[in-house]
mmCIF file with all atom_site columns, C-alpha atoms and ligand atoms in Angstrom:
data_model
loop_
_atom_site.group_PDB
_atom_site.id
_atom_site.type_symbol
_atom_site.label_atom_id
_atom_site.label_alt_id
_atom_site.label_comp_id
_atom_site.label_asym_id
_atom_site.label_entity_id
_atom_site.label_seq_id
_atom_site.pdbx_PDB_ins_code
_atom_site.Cartn_x
_atom_site.Cartn_y
_atom_site.Cartn_z
_atom_site.occupancy
_atom_site.B_iso_or_equiv
_atom_site.pdbx_formal_charge
_atom_site.auth_seq_id
_atom_site.auth_comp_id
_atom_site.auth_asym_id
_atom_site.auth_atom_id
_atom_site.pdbx_PDB_model_num
ATOM   1   C  CA  . UNK A 1 1   ? 11.237  4.828   -12.761 1.00 83.00 ? 197 UNK A CA  1
ATOM   2   C  CA  . UNK A 1 2   ? 12.882  7.043   -10.191 1.00 91.00 ? 198 UNK A CA  1
ATOM   3   C  CA  . UNK A 1 3   ? 14.222  5.188   -7.152  1.00 98.00 ? 199 UNK A CA  1
ATOM   4   C  CA  . UNK A 1 4   ? 14.392  6.985   -3.810  1.00 98.00 ? 200 UNK A CA  1
ATOM   5   C  CA  . UNK A 1 5   ? 16.504  6.324   -0.733  1.00 98.00 ? 201 UNK A CA  1
ATOM   6   C  CA  . UNK A 1 6   ? 14.887  6.977   2.643   1.00 98.00 ? 202 UNK A CA  1
ATOM   7   C  CA  . UNK A 1 7   ? 17.541  6.836   5.390   1.00 98.00 ? 203 UNK A CA  1
ATOM   8   C  CA  . UNK A 1 8   ? 16.016  5.897   8.761   1.00 98.00 ? 204 UNK A CA  1
ATOM   9   C  CA  . UNK A 1 9   ? 17.413  8.203   11.437  1.00 97.00 ? 205 UNK A CA  1
ATOM   10  C  CA  . UNK A 1 10  ? 16.681  5.506   14.017  1.00 97.00 ? 206 UNK A CA  1
ATOM   11  C  CA  . UNK A 1 11  ? 20.246  4.354   13.271  1.00 98.00 ? 207 UNK A CA  1
ATOM   12  C  CA  . UNK A 1 12  ? 21.769  7.856   13.335  1.00 98.00 ? 208 UNK A CA  1
ATOM   13  C  CA  . UNK A 1 13  ? 24.025  9.342   15.999  1.00 98.00 ? 209 UNK A CA  1
ATOM   14  C  CA  . UNK A 1 14  ? 21.756  11.916  17.619  1.00 97.00 ? 210 UNK A CA  1
ATOM   15  C  CA  . UNK A 1 15  ? 24.692  13.938  18.954  1.00 97.00 ? 211 UNK A CA  1
ATOM   16  C  CA  . UNK A 1 16  ? 25.385  14.946  15.380  1.00 97.00 ? 212 UNK A CA  1
ATOM   17  C  CA  . UNK A 1 17  ? 22.039  14.322  13.716  1.00 97.00 ? 213 UNK A CA  1
ATOM   18  C  CA  . UNK A 1 18  ? 22.058  17.543  11.681  1.00 96.00 ? 214 UNK A CA  1
ATOM   19  C  CA  . UNK A 1 19  ? 25.445  16.782  10.138  1.00 97.00 ? 215 UNK A CA  1
ATOM   20  C  CA  . UNK A 1 20  ? 24.447  13.213  9.354   1.00 98.00 ? 216 UNK A CA  1
ATOM   21  C  CA  . UNK A 1 21  ? 21.185  14.295  7.715   1.00 97.00 ? 217 UNK A CA  1
ATOM   22  C  CA  . UNK A 1 22  ? 23.086  16.820  5.623   1.00 97.00 ? 218 UNK A CA  1
ATOM   23  C  CA  . UNK A 1 23  ? 25.453  14.098  4.399   1.00 98.00 ? 219 UNK A CA  1
ATOM   24  C  CA  . UNK A 1 24  ? 22.432  11.993  3.416   1.00 98.00 ? 220 UNK A CA  1
ATOM   25  C  CA  . UNK A 1 25  ? 20.851  14.843  1.455   1.00 97.00 ? 221 UNK A CA  1
ATOM   26  C  CA  . UNK A 1 26  ? 24.074  15.906  -0.250  1.00 97.00 ? 222 UNK A CA  1
ATOM   27  C  CA  . UNK A 1 27  ? 24.780  12.340  -1.327  1.00 97.00 ? 223 UNK A CA  1
ATOM   28  C  CA  . UNK A 1 28  ? 21.370  11.940  -2.955  1.00 97.00 ? 224 UNK A CA  1
ATOM   29  C  CA  . UNK A 1 29  ? 18.818  10.672  -0.410  1.00 97.00 ? 225 UNK A CA  1
ATOM   30  C  CA  . UNK A 1 30  ? 15.406  12.149  -1.214  1.00 97.00 ? 226 UNK A CA  1
ATOM   31  C  CA  . UNK A 1 31  ? 13.349  11.129  1.825   1.00 97.00 ? 227 UNK A CA  1
ATOM   32  C  CA  . UNK A 1 32  ? 14.126  11.144  5.514   1.00 98.00 ? 228 UNK A CA  1
ATOM   33  C  CA  . UNK A 1 33  ? 12.483  8.130   7.184   1.00 98.00 ? 229 UNK A CA  1
ATOM   34  C  CA  . UNK A 1 34  ? 11.256  8.978   10.677  1.00 98.00 ? 230 UNK A CA  1
ATOM   35  C  CA  . UNK A 1 35  ? 10.386  5.918   12.823  1.00 98.00 ? 231 UNK A CA  1
ATOM   36  C  CA  . UNK A 1 36  ? 7.952   6.693   15.624  1.00 98.00 ? 232 UNK A CA  1
ATOM   37  C  CA  . UNK A 1 37  ? 7.407   3.948   18.262  1.00 98.00 ? 233 UNK A CA  1
ATOM   38  C  CA  . UNK A 1 38  ? 4.987   4.121   21.152  1.00 98.00 ? 234 UNK A CA  1
ATOM   39  C  CA  . UNK A 1 39  ? 5.929   1.167   23.370  1.00 98.00 ? 235 UNK A CA  1
ATOM   40  C  CA  . UNK A 1 40  ? 2.492   -0.338  22.657  1.00 98.00 ? 236 UNK A CA  1
ATOM   41  C  CA  . UNK A 1 41  ? 2.164   -1.230  18.984  1.00 98.00 ? 237 UNK A CA  1
ATOM   42  C  CA  . UNK A 1 42  ? 5.839   -2.174  19.185  1.00 98.00 ? 238 UNK A CA  1
ATOM   43  C  CA  . UNK A 1 43  ? 7.807   -2.793  22.387  1.00 97.00 ? 239 UNK A CA  1
ATOM   44  C  CA  . UNK A 1 44  ? 10.240  0.101   21.905  1.00 97.00 ? 240 UNK A CA  1
ATOM   45  C  CA  . UNK A 1 45  ? 9.893   3.850   22.283  1.00 98.00 ? 241 UNK A CA  1
ATOM   46  C  CA  . UNK A 1 46  ? 11.820  6.048   19.851  1.00 98.00 ? 242 UNK A CA  1
ATOM   47  C  CA  . UNK A 1 47  ? 11.092  9.749   19.277  1.00 98.00 ? 243 UNK A CA  1
ATOM   48  C  CA  . UNK A 1 48  ? 8.189   11.927  18.287  1.00 98.00 ? 244 UNK A CA  1
ATOM   49  C  CA  . UNK A 1 49  ? 6.688   15.302  17.540  1.00 98.00 ? 245 UNK A CA  1
ATOM   50  C  CA  . UNK A 1 50  ? 9.292   17.768  18.942  1.00 97.00 ? 246 UNK A CA  1
ATOM   51  C  CA  . UNK A 1 51  ? 12.096  15.964  17.127  1.00 97.00 ? 247 UNK A CA  1
ATOM   52  C  CA  . UNK A 1 52  ? 10.182  16.053  13.835  1.00 97.00 ? 248 UNK A CA  1
ATOM   53  C  CA  . UNK A 1 53  ? 9.499   19.760  14.325  1.00 97.00 ? 249 UNK A CA  1
ATOM   54  C  CA  . UNK A 1 54  ? 13.187  20.345  14.744  1.00 95.00 ? 250 UNK A CA  1
ATOM   55  C  CA  . UNK A 1 55  ? 14.380  18.364  11.697  1.00 94.00 ? 251 UNK A CA  1
ATOM   56  C  CA  . UNK A 1 56  ? 11.540  19.060  9.237   1.00 93.00 ? 252 UNK A CA  1
ATOM   57  C  CA  . UNK A 1 57  ? 12.471  20.404  5.858   1.00 84.00 ? 253 UNK A CA  1
ATOM   58  C  CA  . UNK A 1 58  ? 16.181  20.118  6.648   1.00 84.00 ? 254 UNK A CA  1
ATOM   59  C  CA  . UNK A 1 59  ? 18.290  20.020  3.513   1.00 90.00 ? 255 UNK A CA  1
ATOM   60  C  CA  . UNK A 1 60  ? 15.164  19.811  1.353   1.00 93.00 ? 256 UNK A CA  1
ATOM   61  C  CA  . UNK A 1 61  ? 14.400  16.204  2.240   1.00 96.00 ? 257 UNK A CA  1
ATOM   62  C  CA  . UNK A 1 62  ? 10.833  14.885  2.263   1.00 97.00 ? 258 UNK A CA  1
ATOM   63  C  CA  . UNK A 1 63  ? 9.737   13.827  5.746   1.00 98.00 ? 259 UNK A CA  1
ATOM   64  C  CA  . UNK A 1 64  ? 8.524   10.223  5.509   1.00 98.00 ? 260 UNK A CA  1
ATOM   65  C  CA  . UNK A 1 65  ? 6.954   9.486   8.889   1.00 98.00 ? 261 UNK A CA  1
ATOM   66  C  CA  . UNK A 1 66  ? 6.379   5.834   9.864   1.00 98.00 ? 262 UNK A CA  1
ATOM   67  C  CA  . UNK A 1 67  ? 3.962   5.692   12.780  1.00 98.00 ? 263 UNK A CA  1
ATOM   68  C  CA  . UNK A 1 68  ? 4.409   2.436   14.691  1.00 98.00 ? 264 UNK A CA  1
ATOM   69  C  CA  . UNK A 1 69  ? 1.737   3.490   17.142  1.00 98.00 ? 265 UNK A CA  1
ATOM   70  C  CA  . UNK A 1 70  ? -1.675  2.186   18.246  1.00 98.00 ? 266 UNK A CA  1
ATOM   71  C  CA  . UNK A 1 71  ? -4.725  4.037   16.975  1.00 98.00 ? 267 UNK A CA  1
ATOM   72  C  CA  . UNK A 1 72  ? -2.704  6.579   14.960  1.00 98.00 ? 268 UNK A CA  1
ATOM   73  C  CA  . UNK A 1 73  ? -5.695  8.779   14.119  1.00 98.00 ? 269 UNK A CA  1
ATOM   74  C  CA  . UNK A 1 74  ? -5.133  10.375  17.538  1.00 98.00 ? 270 UNK A CA  1
ATOM   75  C  CA  . UNK A 1 75  ? -1.877  11.916  16.321  1.00 98.00 ? 271 UNK A CA  1
ATOM   76  C  CA  . UNK A 1 76  ? -2.326  12.493  12.584  1.00 98.00 ? 272 UNK A CA  1
ATOM   77  C  CA  . UNK A 1 77  ? -2.986  16.237  12.894  1.00 98.00 ? 273 UNK A CA  1
ATOM   78  C  CA  . UNK A 1 78  ? -0.049  16.741  15.251  1.00 98.00 ? 274 UNK A CA  1
ATOM   79  C  CA  . UNK A 1 79  ? 2.455   14.950  13.002  1.00 98.00 ? 275 UNK A CA  1
ATOM   80  C  CA  . UNK A 1 80  ? 1.159   16.832  9.969   1.00 98.00 ? 276 UNK A CA  1
ATOM   81  C  CA  . UNK A 1 81  ? 1.551   20.163  11.764  1.00 98.00 ? 277 UNK A CA  1
ATOM   82  C  CA  . UNK A 1 82  ? 5.016   19.115  12.945  1.00 98.00 ? 278 UNK A CA  1
ATOM   83  C  CA  . UNK A 1 83  ? 6.222   18.701  9.356   1.00 97.00 ? 279 UNK A CA  1
ATOM   84  C  CA  . UNK A 1 84  ? 5.341   15.255  7.992   1.00 98.00 ? 280 UNK A CA  1
ATOM   85  C  CA  . UNK A 1 85  ? 5.030   15.161  4.198   1.00 98.00 ? 281 UNK A CA  1
ATOM   86  C  CA  . UNK A 1 86  ? 4.027   11.485  4.120   1.00 98.00 ? 282 UNK A CA  1
ATOM   87  C  CA  . UNK A 1 87  ? 2.234   9.829   7.035   1.00 98.00 ? 283 UNK A CA  1
ATOM   88  C  CA  . UNK A 1 88  ? 2.507   6.012   7.099   1.00 98.00 ? 284 UNK A CA  1
ATOM   89  C  CA  . UNK A 1 89  ? 0.112   4.202   9.385   1.00 99.00 ? 285 UNK A CA  1
ATOM   90  C  CA  . UNK A 1 90  ? -0.043  0.485   10.094  1.00 99.00 ? 286 UNK A CA  1
ATOM   91  C  CA  . UNK A 1 91  ? -2.977  -1.438  8.703   1.00 98.00 ? 287 UNK A CA  1
ATOM   92  C  CA  . UNK A 1 92  ? -2.875  -3.497  11.928  1.00 98.00 ? 288 UNK A CA  1
ATOM   93  C  CA  . UNK A 1 93  ? -3.085  -0.415  14.181  1.00 98.00 ? 289 UNK A CA  1
ATOM   94  C  CA  . UNK A 1 94  ? -6.200  1.243   12.732  1.00 98.00 ? 290 UNK A CA  1
ATOM   95  C  CA  . UNK A 1 95  ? -9.783  0.523   13.798  1.00 97.00 ? 291 UNK A CA  1
ATOM   96  C  CA  . UNK A 1 96  ? -11.090 2.530   10.824  1.00 98.00 ? 292 UNK A CA  1
ATOM   97  C  CA  . UNK A 1 97  ? -8.336  2.804   8.235   1.00 98.00 ? 293 UNK A CA  1
ATOM   98  C  CA  . UNK A 1 98  ? -10.443 4.797   5.793   1.00 98.00 ? 294 UNK A CA  1
ATOM   99  C  CA  . UNK A 1 99  ? -11.037 7.457   8.442   1.00 98.00 ? 295 UNK A CA  1
ATOM   100 C  CA  . UNK A 1 100 ? -7.293  7.687   9.093   1.00 98.00 ? 296 UNK A CA  1
ATOM   101 C  CA  . UNK A 1 101 ? -6.502  8.069   5.389   1.00 98.00 ? 297 UNK A CA  1
ATOM   102 C  CA  . UNK A 1 102 ? -9.180  10.749  5.057   1.00 98.00 ? 298 UNK A CA  1
ATOM   103 C  CA  . UNK A 1 103 ? -7.712  12.581  8.031   1.00 98.00 ? 299 UNK A CA  1
ATOM   104 C  CA  . UNK A 1 104 ? -4.202  12.561  6.513   1.00 98.00 ? 300 UNK A CA  1
ATOM   105 C  CA  . UNK A 1 105 ? -5.541  13.790  3.176   1.00 98.00 ? 301 UNK A CA  1
ATOM   106 C  CA  . UNK A 1 106 ? -7.612  16.406  4.990   1.00 98.00 ? 302 UNK A CA  1
ATOM   107 C  CA  . UNK A 1 107 ? -4.327  17.802  6.334   1.00 98.00 ? 303 UNK A CA  1
ATOM   108 C  CA  . UNK A 1 108 ? -3.060  18.054  2.746   1.00 98.00 ? 304 UNK A CA  1
ATOM   109 C  CA  . UNK A 1 109 ? -0.429  15.301  3.194   1.00 98.00 ? 305 UNK A CA  1
ATOM   110 C  CA  . UNK A 1 110 ? 0.325   12.029  1.446   1.00 98.00 ? 306 UNK A CA  1
ATOM   111 C  CA  . UNK A 1 111 ? -0.968  8.855   3.058   1.00 99.00 ? 307 UNK A CA  1
ATOM   112 C  CA  . UNK A 1 112 ? 0.940   5.591   3.307   1.00 99.00 ? 308 UNK A CA  1
ATOM   113 C  CA  . UNK A 1 113 ? -0.373  2.218   4.450   1.00 99.00 ? 309 UNK A CA  1
ATOM   114 C  CA  . UNK A 1 114 ? 2.098   -0.145  6.098   1.00 98.00 ? 310 UNK A CA  1
ATOM   115 C  CA  . UNK A 1 115 ? 1.850   -3.914  6.565   1.00 98.00 ? 311 UNK A CA  1
ATOM   116 C  CA  . UNK A 1 116 ? 3.822   -6.079  8.981   1.00 98.00 ? 312 UNK A CA  1
ATOM   117 C  CA  . UNK A 1 117 ? 5.613   -9.226  7.702   1.00 98.00 ? 313 UNK A CA  1
ATOM   118 C  CA  . UNK A 1 118 ? 2.734   -11.568 8.561   1.00 98.00 ? 314 UNK A CA  1
ATOM   119 C  CA  . UNK A 1 119 ? -0.006  -9.400  7.051   1.00 98.00 ? 315 UNK A CA  1
ATOM   120 C  CA  . UNK A 1 120 ? -0.811  -10.391 3.446   1.00 98.00 ? 316 UNK A CA  1
ATOM   121 C  CA  . UNK A 1 121 ? -0.838  -7.558  0.927   1.00 98.00 ? 317 UNK A CA  1
ATOM   122 C  CA  . UNK A 1 122 ? -4.320  -8.636  -0.186  1.00 98.00 ? 318 UNK A CA  1
ATOM   123 C  CA  . UNK A 1 123 ? -5.787  -6.835  2.869   1.00 98.00 ? 319 UNK A CA  1
ATOM   124 C  CA  . UNK A 1 124 ? -4.889  -3.657  0.993   1.00 98.00 ? 320 UNK A CA  1
ATOM   125 C  CA  . UNK A 1 125 ? -7.256  -4.389  -1.898  1.00 98.00 ? 321 UNK A CA  1
ATOM   126 C  CA  . UNK A 1 126 ? -10.029 -2.005  -0.744  1.00 98.00 ? 322 UNK A CA  1
ATOM   127 C  CA  . UNK A 1 127 ? -7.498  0.819   -0.276  1.00 98.00 ? 323 UNK A CA  1
ATOM   128 C  CA  . UNK A 1 128 ? -5.295  0.567   -3.357  1.00 98.00 ? 324 UNK A CA  1
ATOM   129 C  CA  . UNK A 1 129 ? -6.568  3.851   -4.790  1.00 98.00 ? 325 UNK A CA  1
ATOM   130 C  CA  . UNK A 1 130 ? -6.719  5.542   -1.384  1.00 98.00 ? 326 UNK A CA  1
ATOM   131 C  CA  . UNK A 1 131 ? -3.028  5.945   -0.599  1.00 98.00 ? 327 UNK A CA  1
ATOM   132 C  CA  . UNK A 1 132 ? -0.041  7.536   -2.332  1.00 98.00 ? 328 UNK A CA  1
ATOM   133 C  CA  . UNK A 1 133 ? 2.368   5.014   -0.833  1.00 98.00 ? 329 UNK A CA  1
ATOM   134 C  CA  . UNK A 1 134 ? 2.428   1.443   0.442   1.00 98.00 ? 330 UNK A CA  1
ATOM   135 C  CA  . UNK A 1 135 ? 5.115   0.332   2.871   1.00 99.00 ? 331 UNK A CA  1
ATOM   136 C  CA  . UNK A 1 136 ? 6.002   -3.337  3.183   1.00 98.00 ? 332 UNK A CA  1
ATOM   137 C  CA  . UNK A 1 137 ? 7.884   -4.222  6.363   1.00 98.00 ? 333 UNK A CA  1
ATOM   138 C  CA  . UNK A 1 138 ? 10.660  -6.694  5.600   1.00 98.00 ? 334 UNK A CA  1
ATOM   139 C  CA  . UNK A 1 139 ? 11.451  -7.114  9.323   1.00 98.00 ? 335 UNK A CA  1
ATOM   140 C  CA  . UNK A 1 140 ? 9.197   -7.085  12.388  1.00 98.00 ? 336 UNK A CA  1
ATOM   141 C  CA  . UNK A 1 141 ? 8.718   -3.399  13.198  1.00 98.00 ? 337 UNK A CA  1
ATOM   142 C  CA  . UNK A 1 142 ? 10.306  -2.088  16.370  1.00 96.00 ? 338 UNK A CA  1
ATOM   143 C  CA  . UNK A 1 143 ? 14.043  -2.537  15.968  1.00 95.00 ? 339 UNK A CA  1
ATOM   144 C  CA  . UNK A 1 144 ? 16.787  -1.585  13.545  1.00 94.00 ? 340 UNK A CA  1
ATOM   145 C  CA  . UNK A 1 145 ? 19.533  -3.938  12.409  1.00 95.00 ? 341 UNK A CA  1
ATOM   146 C  CA  . UNK A 1 146 ? 17.421  -7.074  11.842  1.00 97.00 ? 342 UNK A CA  1
ATOM   147 C  CA  . UNK A 1 147 ? 17.791  -9.505  8.924   1.00 98.00 ? 343 UNK A CA  1
ATOM   148 C  CA  . UNK A 1 148 ? 15.638  -9.092  5.794   1.00 98.00 ? 344 UNK A CA  1
ATOM   149 C  CA  . UNK A 1 149 ? 12.775  -11.625 5.667   1.00 98.00 ? 345 UNK A CA  1
ATOM   150 C  CA  . UNK A 1 150 ? 13.029  -13.289 2.213   1.00 98.00 ? 346 UNK A CA  1
ATOM   151 C  CA  . UNK A 1 151 ? 9.265   -13.880 1.809   1.00 98.00 ? 347 UNK A CA  1
ATOM   152 C  CA  . UNK A 1 152 ? 8.883   -10.069 1.628   1.00 98.00 ? 348 UNK A CA  1
ATOM   153 C  CA  . UNK A 1 153 ? 10.019  -10.266 -2.001  1.00 98.00 ? 349 UNK A CA  1
ATOM   154 C  CA  . UNK A 1 154 ? 6.934   -12.203 -2.980  1.00 98.00 ? 350 UNK A CA  1
ATOM   155 C  CA  . UNK A 1 155 ? 4.736   -9.652  -1.182  1.00 98.00 ? 351 UNK A CA  1
ATOM   156 C  CA  . UNK A 1 156 ? 6.394   -6.803  -3.086  1.00 98.00 ? 352 UNK A CA  1
ATOM   157 C  CA  . UNK A 1 157 ? 5.792   -8.603  -6.393  1.00 98.00 ? 353 UNK A CA  1
ATOM   158 C  CA  . UNK A 1 158 ? 2.155   -9.306  -5.551  1.00 98.00 ? 354 UNK A CA  1
ATOM   159 C  CA  . UNK A 1 159 ? 1.436   -5.734  -4.478  1.00 98.00 ? 355 UNK A CA  1
ATOM   160 C  CA  . UNK A 1 160 ? 3.234   -4.322  -7.521  1.00 98.00 ? 356 UNK A CA  1
ATOM   161 C  CA  . UNK A 1 161 ? 1.052   -6.573  -9.695  1.00 98.00 ? 357 UNK A CA  1
ATOM   162 C  CA  . UNK A 1 162 ? -2.158  -5.445  -7.989  1.00 98.00 ? 358 UNK A CA  1
ATOM   163 C  CA  . UNK A 1 163 ? -1.225  -1.779  -8.475  1.00 98.00 ? 359 UNK A CA  1
ATOM   164 C  CA  . UNK A 1 164 ? -0.200  -2.253  -12.096 1.00 98.00 ? 360 UNK A CA  1
ATOM   165 C  CA  . UNK A 1 165 ? -3.367  -4.162  -12.995 1.00 98.00 ? 361 UNK A CA  1
ATOM   166 C  CA  . UNK A 1 166 ? -5.300  -1.095  -11.892 1.00 98.00 ? 362 UNK A CA  1
ATOM   167 C  CA  . UNK A 1 167 ? -2.996  1.439   -13.498 1.00 98.00 ? 363 UNK A CA  1
ATOM   168 C  CA  . UNK A 1 168 ? -2.107  2.906   -10.089 1.00 98.00 ? 364 UNK A CA  1
ATOM   169 C  CA  . UNK A 1 169 ? 1.189   4.715   -9.604  1.00 96.00 ? 365 UNK A CA  1
ATOM   170 C  CA  . UNK A 1 170 ? 1.577   4.652   -5.821  1.00 98.00 ? 366 UNK A CA  1
ATOM   171 C  CA  . UNK A 1 171 ? 5.059   4.443   -4.340  1.00 98.00 ? 367 UNK A CA  1
ATOM   172 C  CA  . UNK A 1 172 ? 6.091   1.020   -3.106  1.00 98.00 ? 368 UNK A CA  1
ATOM   173 C  CA  . UNK A 1 173 ? 8.436   1.346   -0.137  1.00 98.00 ? 369 UNK A CA  1
ATOM   174 C  CA  . UNK A 1 174 ? 10.251  -1.441  1.695   1.00 99.00 ? 370 UNK A CA  1
ATOM   175 C  CA  . UNK A 1 175 ? 11.688  -1.169  5.213   1.00 98.00 ? 371 UNK A CA  1
ATOM   176 C  CA  . UNK A 1 176 ? 14.107  -3.342  7.141   1.00 98.00 ? 372 UNK A CA  1
ATOM   177 C  CA  . UNK A 1 177 ? 17.352  -5.241  6.632   1.00 98.00 ? 373 UNK A CA  1
ATOM   178 C  CA  . UNK A 1 178 ? 18.225  -3.716  3.239   1.00 98.00 ? 374 UNK A CA  1
ATOM   179 C  CA  . UNK A 1 179 ? 21.908  -3.395  2.284   1.00 98.00 ? 375 UNK A CA  1
ATOM   180 C  CA  . UNK A 1 180 ? 23.887  -2.831  -0.896  1.00 98.00 ? 376 UNK A CA  1
ATOM   181 C  CA  . UNK A 1 181 ? 24.145  -6.594  -1.318  1.00 98.00 ? 377 UNK A CA  1
ATOM   182 C  CA  . UNK A 1 182 ? 20.393  -7.334  -1.293  1.00 98.00 ? 378 UNK A CA  1
ATOM   183 C  CA  . UNK A 1 183 ? 18.776  -4.116  -2.526  1.00 98.00 ? 379 UNK A CA  1
ATOM   184 C  CA  . UNK A 1 184 ? 18.716  -5.257  -6.167  1.00 98.00 ? 380 UNK A CA  1
ATOM   185 C  CA  . UNK A 1 185 ? 16.367  -8.114  -5.273  1.00 98.00 ? 381 UNK A CA  1
ATOM   186 C  CA  . UNK A 1 186 ? 14.022  -5.598  -3.622  1.00 98.00 ? 382 UNK A CA  1
ATOM   187 C  CA  . UNK A 1 187 ? 14.117  -3.278  -6.640  1.00 98.00 ? 383 UNK A CA  1
ATOM   188 C  CA  . UNK A 1 188 ? 13.709  -6.195  -9.052  1.00 98.00 ? 384 UNK A CA  1
ATOM   189 C  CA  . UNK A 1 189 ? 10.563  -7.203  -7.153  1.00 98.00 ? 385 UNK A CA  1
ATOM   190 C  CA  . UNK A 1 190 ? 9.051   -3.780  -7.826  1.00 98.00 ? 386 UNK A CA  1
ATOM   191 C  CA  . UNK A 1 191 ? 9.937   -1.433  -4.956  1.00 98.00 ? 387 UNK A CA  1
ATOM   192 C  CA  . UNK A 1 192 ? 10.898  2.180   -5.720  1.00 98.00 ? 388 UNK A CA  1
ATOM   193 C  CA  . UNK A 1 193 ? 11.505  3.616   -2.218  1.00 98.00 ? 389 UNK A CA  1
ATOM   194 C  CA  . UNK A 1 194 ? 14.149  1.949   -0.062  1.00 98.00 ? 390 UNK A CA  1
ATOM   195 C  CA  . UNK A 1 195 ? 14.393  2.524   3.683   1.00 98.00 ? 391 UNK A CA  1
ATOM   196 C  CA  . UNK A 1 196 ? 17.794  1.980   5.164   1.00 98.00 ? 392 UNK A CA  1
ATOM   197 C  CA  . UNK A 1 197 ? 19.029  2.538   8.717   1.00 98.00 ? 393 UNK A CA  1
ATOM   198 C  CA  . UNK A 1 198 ? 22.094  0.458   9.502   1.00 98.00 ? 394 UNK A CA  1
ATOM   199 C  CA  . UNK A 1 199 ? 23.411  0.381   5.956   1.00 98.00 ? 395 UNK A CA  1
ATOM   200 C  CA  . UNK A 1 200 ? 23.414  4.192   5.762   1.00 98.00 ? 396 UNK A CA  1
ATOM   201 C  CA  . UNK A 1 201 ? 24.425  5.322   9.254   1.00 98.00 ? 397 UNK A CA  1
ATOM   202 C  CA  . UNK A 1 202 ? 26.979  2.658   10.180  1.00 98.00 ? 398 UNK A CA  1
ATOM   203 C  CA  . UNK A 1 203 ? 30.306  3.498   8.565   1.00 97.00 ? 399 UNK A CA  1
ATOM   204 C  CA  . UNK A 1 204 ? 30.873  6.250   6.015   1.00 98.00 ? 400 UNK A CA  1
ATOM   205 C  CA  . UNK A 1 205 ? 27.460  7.822   5.434   1.00 98.00 ? 401 UNK A CA  1
ATOM   206 C  CA  . UNK A 1 206 ? 28.261  9.633   2.182   1.00 98.00 ? 402 UNK A CA  1
ATOM   207 C  CA  . UNK A 1 207 ? 29.864  6.519   0.738   1.00 98.00 ? 403 UNK A CA  1
ATOM   208 C  CA  . UNK A 1 208 ? 26.949  4.336   1.864   1.00 98.00 ? 404 UNK A CA  1
ATOM   209 C  CA  . UNK A 1 209 ? 24.316  6.620   0.325   1.00 98.00 ? 405 UNK A CA  1
ATOM   210 C  CA  . UNK A 1 210 ? 26.353  7.010   -2.828  1.00 98.00 ? 406 UNK A CA  1
ATOM   211 C  CA  . UNK A 1 211 ? 26.572  3.201   -3.108  1.00 98.00 ? 407 UNK A CA  1
ATOM   212 C  CA  . UNK A 1 212 ? 22.770  3.001   -3.157  1.00 98.00 ? 408 UNK A CA  1
ATOM   213 C  CA  . UNK A 1 213 ? 22.577  5.828   -5.724  1.00 98.00 ? 409 UNK A CA  1
ATOM   214 C  CA  . UNK A 1 214 ? 24.933  3.979   -8.053  1.00 98.00 ? 410 UNK A CA  1
ATOM   215 C  CA  . UNK A 1 215 ? 22.757  0.850   -7.846  1.00 98.00 ? 411 UNK A CA  1
ATOM   216 C  CA  . UNK A 1 216 ? 19.590  2.912   -8.418  1.00 98.00 ? 412 UNK A CA  1
ATOM   217 C  CA  . UNK A 1 217 ? 21.058  4.232   -11.691 1.00 97.00 ? 413 UNK A CA  1
ATOM   218 C  CA  . UNK A 1 218 ? 20.885  0.700   -13.091 1.00 97.00 ? 414 UNK A CA  1
ATOM   219 C  CA  . UNK A 1 219 ? 17.092  0.952   -12.786 1.00 95.00 ? 415 UNK A CA  1
ATOM   220 C  CA  . UNK A 1 220 ? 16.478  4.448   -14.131 1.00 85.00 ? 416 UNK A CA  1
HETATM 221 C  C1  . DX5 B 2 .   ? 11.997  -0.918  12.097  1.00 65.22 ? 118 DX5 B C1  1
HETATM 222 C  C2  . DX5 B 2 .   ? 12.076  0.413   11.395  1.00 65.22 ? 118 DX5 B C2  1
HETATM 223 C  C3  . DX5 B 2 .   ? 13.077  0.496   10.287  1.00 65.22 ? 118 DX5 B C3  1
HETATM 224 C  C4  . DX5 B 2 .   ? 14.457  0.149   10.657  1.00 65.22 ? 118 DX5 B C4  1
HETATM 225 C  C5  . DX5 B 2 .   ? 15.326  0.024   9.445   1.00 65.22 ? 118 DX5 B C5  1
HETATM 226 O  O1  . DX5 B 2 .   ? 10.954  -0.834  13.010  1.00 65.22 ? 118 DX5 B O1  1
HETATM 227 O  O2  . DX5 B 2 .   ? 10.834  0.732   10.823  1.00 65.22 ? 118 DX5 B O2  1
HETATM 228 O  O3  . DX5 B 2 .   ? 13.016  1.751   9.643   1.00 65.22 ? 118 DX5 B O3  1
HETATM 229 O  O4  . DX5 B 2 .   ? 14.977  1.047   11.568  1.00 65.22 ? 118 DX5 B O4  1
HETATM 230 O  O5  . DX5 B 2 .   ? 16.578  -0.212  9.919   1.00 65.22 ? 118 DX5 B O5  1
HETATM 231 P  P1  . DX5 B 2 .   ? 17.598  -1.248  9.276   1.00 65.22 ? 118 DX5 B P1  1
HETATM 232 O  O6  . DX5 B 2 .   ? 17.913  -0.721  7.918   1.00 65.22 ? 118 DX5 B O6  1
HETATM 233 O  O7  . DX5 B 2 .   ? 18.727  -1.185  10.237  1.00 65.22 ? 118 DX5 B O7  1
HETATM 234 O  O8  . DX5 B 2 .   ? 16.922  -2.584  9.223   1.00 65.22 ? 118 DX5 B O8  1
HETATM 235 ZN ZN1 . ZN  B 3 .   ? 10.377  2.462   9.362   1.00 65.22 ? 119 ZN  B ZN1 1
#
């Protein structure tokens, strides 16, 4: 199976964002992970629509938008127009998740459903064939640089099992606290899209991305 790296620009240096994104793409990252925070669903505020408009499509990367916002249906159309290829919404943030997924698909984009560390993956059962991607948070959303929560591995395994039992091929993405030294455990558990902020943007970006690519080869 193809493994994909999704660098989270939350950890980038915004003075030189374009250069850093280019390094990510040239070194093999396929997705660009775009963390949107509203100060409500999570305590922090990050960036939003104008920034996505400006970076979309850069270097051929797929725009993987992670909406950490309350009631995301309000902004689905705007993020789709601004260049999102995948729109991830939080299970915990949606009053009517099905309506949100339908809205994303209505815009012609891929839908992702995200769960926080304390939300069991079994809540996803009614939606397993309704999304192209599932995103398991391995840290509490809202902040980069936190430590990976070990119980996430069991959630990845359980969700992978539920998808496989049904013959579903959705992407399984994991976000938070992933480094070269623990990514194998995440891949072994069944993930195929790896989000990484600190471990890509701190230090030598090309070398960091390349390190992930080398590990991914063991799985392809
Ligand atoms: C947390 C974000 C993550 C985070 C990943 O709310 O969704 O994307 O920035 O960063 P690291 O890899 O530093 O944990
Ligand atoms: Zn994220």
